[in-house]
mmCIF file of C-alpha atoms and ligand atoms in Angstrom:
data_model
loop_
_atom_site.group_PDB
_atom_site.id
_atom_site.type_symbol
_atom_site.label_atom_id
_atom_site.label_comp_id
_atom_site.label_asym_id
_atom_site.label_seq_id
_atom_site.Cartn_x
_atom_site.Cartn_y
_atom_site.Cartn_z
ATOM 1 C CA UNK A 1 0.000 0.000 0.000
ATOM 2 C CA UNK A 2 1.177 3.465 -0.821
ATOM 3 C CA UNK A 3 2.367 5.427 2.204
ATOM 4 C CA UNK A 4 0.080 8.358 2.986
ATOM 5 C CA UNK A 5 1.820 11.708 3.157
ATOM 6 C CA UNK A 6 1.031 14.348 5.749
ATOM 7 C CA UNK A 7 0.215 17.942 4.881
ATOM 8 C CA UNK A 8 0.078 20.482 7.698
ATOM 9 C CA UNK A 9 -2.113 23.266 6.315
ATOM 10 C CA UNK A 10 -2.798 26.528 8.117
ATOM 11 C CA UNK A 11 -5.115 29.541 7.809
ATOM 12 C CA UNK A 12 -5.022 32.805 9.753
ATOM 13 C CA UNK A 13 -7.378 34.471 12.216
ATOM 14 C CA UNK A 14 -9.104 37.636 10.941
ATOM 15 C CA UNK A 15 -7.051 40.840 11.288
ATOM 16 C CA UNK A 16 -7.057 44.504 10.348
ATOM 17 C CA UNK A 17 -10.681 45.089 11.354
ATOM 18 C CA UNK A 18 -12.099 42.197 9.297
ATOM 19 C CA UNK A 19 -14.301 39.654 11.044
ATOM 20 C CA UNK A 20 -13.530 36.810 8.662
ATOM 21 C CA UNK A 21 -10.355 35.518 7.026
ATOM 22 C CA UNK A 22 -10.882 33.558 3.793
ATOM 23 C CA UNK A 23 -7.654 31.651 4.380
ATOM 24 C CA UNK A 24 -9.041 29.862 7.420
ATOM 25 C CA UNK A 25 -12.582 29.602 6.026
ATOM 26 C CA UNK A 26 -11.194 27.759 2.988
ATOM 27 C CA UNK A 27 -8.774 25.543 4.928
ATOM 28 C CA UNK A 28 -11.529 24.523 7.368
ATOM 29 C CA UNK A 29 -13.758 23.501 4.438
ATOM 30 C CA UNK A 30 -11.169 21.314 2.690
ATOM 31 C CA UNK A 31 -11.618 17.532 2.777
ATOM 32 C CA UNK A 32 -9.355 15.575 5.145
ATOM 33 C CA UNK A 33 -7.702 13.683 2.294
ATOM 34 C CA UNK A 34 -6.630 15.108 -1.074
ATOM 35 C CA UNK A 35 -4.712 12.826 -3.438
ATOM 36 C CA UNK A 36 -1.818 11.234 -1.538
ATOM 37 C CA UNK A 37 -2.087 13.683 1.338
ATOM 38 C CA UNK A 38 -3.784 13.531 4.703
ATOM 39 C CA UNK A 39 -4.516 17.097 5.788
ATOM 40 C CA UNK A 40 -3.876 18.325 9.323
ATOM 41 C CA UNK A 41 -5.498 21.755 9.681
ATOM 42 C CA UNK A 42 -4.457 24.513 12.039
ATOM 43 C CA UNK A 43 -5.745 28.037 12.573
ATOM 44 C CA UNK A 44 -2.950 30.405 13.559
ATOM 45 C CA UNK A 45 -2.972 33.884 15.145
ATOM 46 C CA UNK A 46 -2.194 36.925 13.016
ATOM 47 C CA UNK A 47 0.723 37.855 15.275
ATOM 48 C CA UNK A 48 4.378 38.249 14.473
ATOM 49 C CA UNK A 49 6.516 35.439 15.891
ATOM 50 C CA UNK A 50 3.620 33.719 17.712
ATOM 51 C CA UNK A 51 2.073 32.474 14.454
ATOM 52 C CA UNK A 52 5.278 30.776 13.326
ATOM 53 C CA UNK A 53 5.766 29.256 16.796
ATOM 54 C CA UNK A 54 2.272 27.722 16.611
ATOM 55 C CA UNK A 55 3.119 26.062 13.274
ATOM 56 C CA UNK A 56 6.493 24.786 14.496
ATOM 57 C CA UNK A 57 4.928 23.404 17.710
ATOM 58 C CA UNK A 58 2.255 21.549 15.759
ATOM 59 C CA UNK A 59 4.826 20.199 13.314
ATOM 60 C CA UNK A 60 6.674 18.469 16.169
ATOM 61 C CA UNK A 61 3.803 16.009 16.597
ATOM 62 C CA UNK A 62 2.574 15.912 12.990
ATOM 63 C CA UNK A 63 5.990 15.425 11.306
ATOM 64 C CA UNK A 64 4.619 16.770 8.009
ATOM 65 C CA UNK A 65 5.993 16.063 4.553
ATOM 66 C CA UNK A 66 4.730 19.480 3.465
ATOM 67 C CA UNK A 67 3.651 22.600 5.348
ATOM 68 C CA UNK A 68 1.383 24.861 3.316
ATOM 69 C CA UNK A 69 0.238 28.124 4.856
ATOM 70 C CA UNK A 70 -2.660 30.096 3.406
ATOM 71 C CA UNK A 71 -3.161 33.823 3.963
ATOM 72 C CA UNK A 72 -5.466 36.639 2.904
ATOM 73 C CA UNK A 73 -4.106 39.226 0.490
ATOM 74 C CA UNK A 74 -6.823 41.866 0.176
ATOM 75 C CA UNK A 75 -6.597 43.653 -3.152
ATOM 76 C CA UNK A 76 -5.276 40.673 -5.114
ATOM 77 C CA UNK A 77 -7.597 39.226 -7.711
ATOM 78 C CA UNK A 78 -5.864 35.850 -8.135
ATOM 79 C CA UNK A 79 -4.901 32.895 -5.966
ATOM 80 C CA UNK A 80 -1.134 33.334 -5.707
ATOM 81 C CA UNK A 81 1.456 30.723 -4.718
ATOM 82 C CA UNK A 82 4.428 32.596 -3.224
ATOM 83 C CA UNK A 83 7.965 32.215 -4.589
ATOM 84 C CA UNK A 84 9.986 33.864 -1.836
ATOM 85 C CA UNK A 85 10.141 35.082 1.771
ATOM 86 C CA UNK A 86 12.397 37.937 2.905
ATOM 87 C CA UNK A 87 14.105 38.639 6.216
ATOM 88 C CA UNK A 88 12.148 41.811 6.970
ATOM 89 C CA UNK A 89 9.320 42.815 9.265
ATOM 90 C CA UNK A 90 7.668 46.050 8.178
ATOM 91 C CA UNK A 91 4.052 46.478 9.241
ATOM 92 C CA UNK A 92 1.721 49.227 8.057
ATOM 93 C CA UNK A 93 -1.003 48.154 10.520
ATOM 94 C CA UNK A 94 -0.676 46.517 13.948
ATOM 95 C CA UNK A 95 -0.965 42.728 14.173
ATOM 96 C CA UNK A 96 -3.569 41.207 16.507
ATOM 97 C CA UNK A 97 -1.238 41.645 19.505
ATOM 98 C CA UNK A 98 -0.571 45.324 18.753
ATOM 99 C CA UNK A 99 2.921 44.773 17.284
ATOM 100 C CA UNK A 100 3.871 47.108 14.451
ATOM 101 C CA UNK A 101 7.537 46.442 13.696
ATOM 102 C CA UNK A 102 9.327 48.601 11.142
ATOM 103 C CA UNK A 103 12.607 47.708 9.458
ATOM 104 C CA UNK A 104 13.569 44.803 11.700
ATOM 105 C CA UNK A 105 14.670 41.348 10.573
ATOM 106 C CA UNK A 106 12.550 38.248 11.058
ATOM 107 C CA UNK A 107 15.682 36.466 12.329
ATOM 108 C CA UNK A 108 18.675 38.710 13.021
ATOM 109 C CA UNK A 109 21.890 37.763 11.276
ATOM 110 C CA UNK A 110 20.289 35.272 8.905
ATOM 111 C CA UNK A 111 20.144 35.365 5.126
ATOM 112 C CA UNK A 112 18.080 37.918 3.275
ATOM 113 C CA UNK A 113 15.649 35.577 1.547
ATOM 114 C CA UNK A 114 14.595 32.003 0.927
ATOM 115 C CA UNK A 115 12.755 30.520 -2.029
ATOM 116 C CA UNK A 116 9.778 28.330 -1.202
ATOM 117 C CA UNK A 117 10.277 24.594 -1.706
ATOM 118 C CA UNK A 118 7.013 23.448 -3.313
ATOM 119 C CA UNK A 119 6.338 23.280 -7.094
ATOM 120 C CA UNK A 120 4.823 26.757 -7.420
ATOM 121 C CA UNK A 121 4.593 26.750 -11.219
ATOM 122 C CA UNK A 122 2.718 23.444 -11.340
ATOM 123 C CA UNK A 123 0.459 24.630 -8.505
ATOM 124 C CA UNK A 124 -0.324 27.848 -10.389
ATOM 125 C CA UNK A 125 -1.070 25.886 -13.573
ATOM 126 C CA UNK A 126 -3.372 23.536 -11.651
ATOM 127 C CA UNK A 127 -5.332 26.519 -10.294
ATOM 128 C CA UNK A 128 -5.676 28.043 -13.752
ATOM 129 C CA UNK A 129 -6.726 24.691 -15.219
ATOM 130 C CA UNK A 130 -9.843 24.950 -13.010
ATOM 131 C CA UNK A 131 -10.697 28.254 -14.680
ATOM 132 C CA UNK A 132 -9.821 30.182 -11.503
ATOM 133 C CA UNK A 133 -7.431 33.156 -11.676
ATOM 134 C CA UNK A 134 -3.995 32.029 -10.483
ATOM 135 C CA UNK A 135 -0.564 33.600 -10.755
ATOM 136 C CA UNK A 136 2.854 33.363 -9.208
ATOM 137 C CA UNK A 137 3.719 35.986 -6.619
ATOM 138 C CA UNK A 138 7.246 37.162 -5.968
ATOM 139 C CA UNK A 139 6.446 38.936 -2.712
ATOM 140 C CA UNK A 140 4.638 37.622 0.335
ATOM 141 C CA UNK A 141 4.810 41.159 1.756
ATOM 142 C CA UNK A 142 6.494 42.135 5.023
ATOM 143 C CA UNK A 143 3.657 41.416 7.465
ATOM 144 C CA UNK A 144 2.795 38.249 9.401
ATOM 145 C CA UNK A 145 2.468 35.962 6.358
ATOM 146 C CA UNK A 146 6.015 36.669 5.243
ATOM 147 C CA UNK A 147 7.133 36.296 8.879
ATOM 148 C CA UNK A 148 5.704 32.779 9.101
ATOM 149 C CA UNK A 149 7.009 31.780 5.692
ATOM 150 C CA UNK A 150 10.542 33.055 6.312
ATOM 151 C CA UNK A 151 10.690 31.358 9.730
ATOM 152 C CA UNK A 152 9.524 28.004 8.335
ATOM 153 C CA UNK A 153 11.874 28.140 5.337
ATOM 154 C CA UNK A 154 14.752 28.927 7.683
ATOM 155 C CA UNK A 155 13.825 26.174 10.134
ATOM 156 C CA UNK A 156 13.435 23.496 7.455
ATOM 157 C CA UNK A 157 16.257 24.630 5.179
ATOM 158 C CA UNK A 158 17.878 21.632 3.489
ATOM 159 C CA UNK A 159 15.569 19.145 5.189
ATOM 160 C CA UNK A 160 13.001 16.874 3.536
ATOM 161 C CA UNK A 161 10.080 18.985 4.775
ATOM 162 C CA UNK A 162 8.822 21.214 1.979
ATOM 163 C CA UNK A 163 7.342 24.630 2.683
ATOM 164 C CA UNK A 164 4.819 26.627 0.651
ATOM 165 C CA UNK A 165 2.492 29.587 0.973
ATOM 166 C CA UNK A 166 -0.580 30.666 -0.997
ATOM 167 C CA UNK A 167 -2.210 34.090 -0.702
ATOM 168 C CA UNK A 168 -5.921 34.268 -1.536
ATOM 169 C CA UNK A 169 -8.132 37.276 -2.390
ATOM 170 C CA UNK A 170 -10.839 38.782 -0.221
ATOM 171 C CA UNK A 171 -14.240 37.093 -0.225
ATOM 172 C CA UNK A 172 -16.842 39.109 -2.203
ATOM 173 C CA UNK A 173 -18.462 40.275 1.072
ATOM 174 C CA UNK A 174 -15.133 41.780 2.251
ATOM 175 C CA UNK A 175 -14.349 43.595 -0.990
ATOM 176 C CA UNK A 176 -15.131 47.316 -0.881
ATOM 177 C CA UNK A 177 -14.364 50.259 -3.175
ATOM 178 C CA UNK A 178 -14.114 48.096 -6.282
ATOM 179 C CA UNK A 179 -11.591 45.734 -4.688
ATOM 180 C CA UNK A 180 -11.628 42.260 -6.200
ATOM 181 C CA UNK A 181 -13.233 39.345 -4.376
ATOM 182 C CA UNK A 182 -13.354 35.605 -5.035
ATOM 183 C CA UNK A 183 -16.177 33.318 -3.828
ATOM 184 C CA UNK A 184 -15.194 30.857 -1.096
ATOM 185 C CA UNK A 185 -16.126 27.879 -3.304
ATOM 186 C CA UNK A 186 -13.550 28.961 -5.881
ATOM 187 C CA UNK A 187 -10.858 29.482 -3.251
ATOM 188 C CA UNK A 188 -11.533 25.974 -1.927
ATOM 189 C CA UNK A 189 -11.366 24.556 -5.451
ATOM 190 C CA UNK A 190 -8.107 26.423 -6.161
ATOM 191 C CA UNK A 191 -6.461 25.151 -2.979
ATOM 192 C CA UNK A 192 -7.570 21.600 -3.725
ATOM 193 C CA UNK A 193 -6.042 21.836 -7.197
ATOM 194 C CA UNK A 194 -2.798 23.294 -5.815
ATOM 195 C CA UNK A 195 -2.517 20.485 -3.259
ATOM 196 C CA UNK A 196 -3.033 17.909 -5.987
ATOM 197 C CA UNK A 197 0.012 19.405 -7.736
ATOM 198 C CA UNK A 198 2.309 19.132 -4.694
HETATM 199 N N1 PCA B 1 -2.671 37.866 5.701
HETATM 200 C C1 PCA B 1 -1.635 38.696 6.304
HETATM 201 C C2 PCA B 1 -1.398 38.101 7.665
HETATM 202 C C3 PCA B 1 -2.542 37.188 7.927
HETATM 203 C C4 PCA B 1 -3.227 37.037 6.626
HETATM 204 O O1 PCA B 1 -4.171 36.289 6.393
HETATM 205 C C5 PCA B 1 -0.393 38.860 5.433
HETATM 206 O O2 PCA B 1 -0.516 38.796 4.196
HETATM 207 O O3 PCA B 1 0.691 39.076 5.953
#
């Protein structure tokens, strides 16, 4: 029998005055098994440092083959696998613990950036093949999502555990002032397709 692989998949708590975060709504709605992967789901706080610690703590017991974090990127119109994380915290709004770091490293003294270690081009293609807007992103920003991604890529550097991140648009009910929104069903479908391409 084929060995089942483990995917630790996370979504964030709402932040920045929103009362919903599509990343967690979509993760919570995913099936428990997709392709070869058993999904272990975790909601994480939108807080610098603390969010990454929650993922690393959970990973100790899960021993995942892949960790895939999902985050909200209001203003984006496509589902966007991330290519890179940078060693910079620079917040324009406070996180959910009131932290608003400016121009400080995620991990002092460490390298400037890491590339993600999942097949982002295949994942993007799989999303587009469903007829859902998908594109590669070359910046995960400098807020909590980038913080988590950089920390995980640093922690698992040159190990067998692969690390990825996907930013998703606002839900239609969050989108104001002509901002783009994507229905939850389509976000769920896009994530399922991306996981199938892992
Ligand atoms: N998006 C934020 C943090 C939490 C989330 O869902 C970000 O892009 O950094």
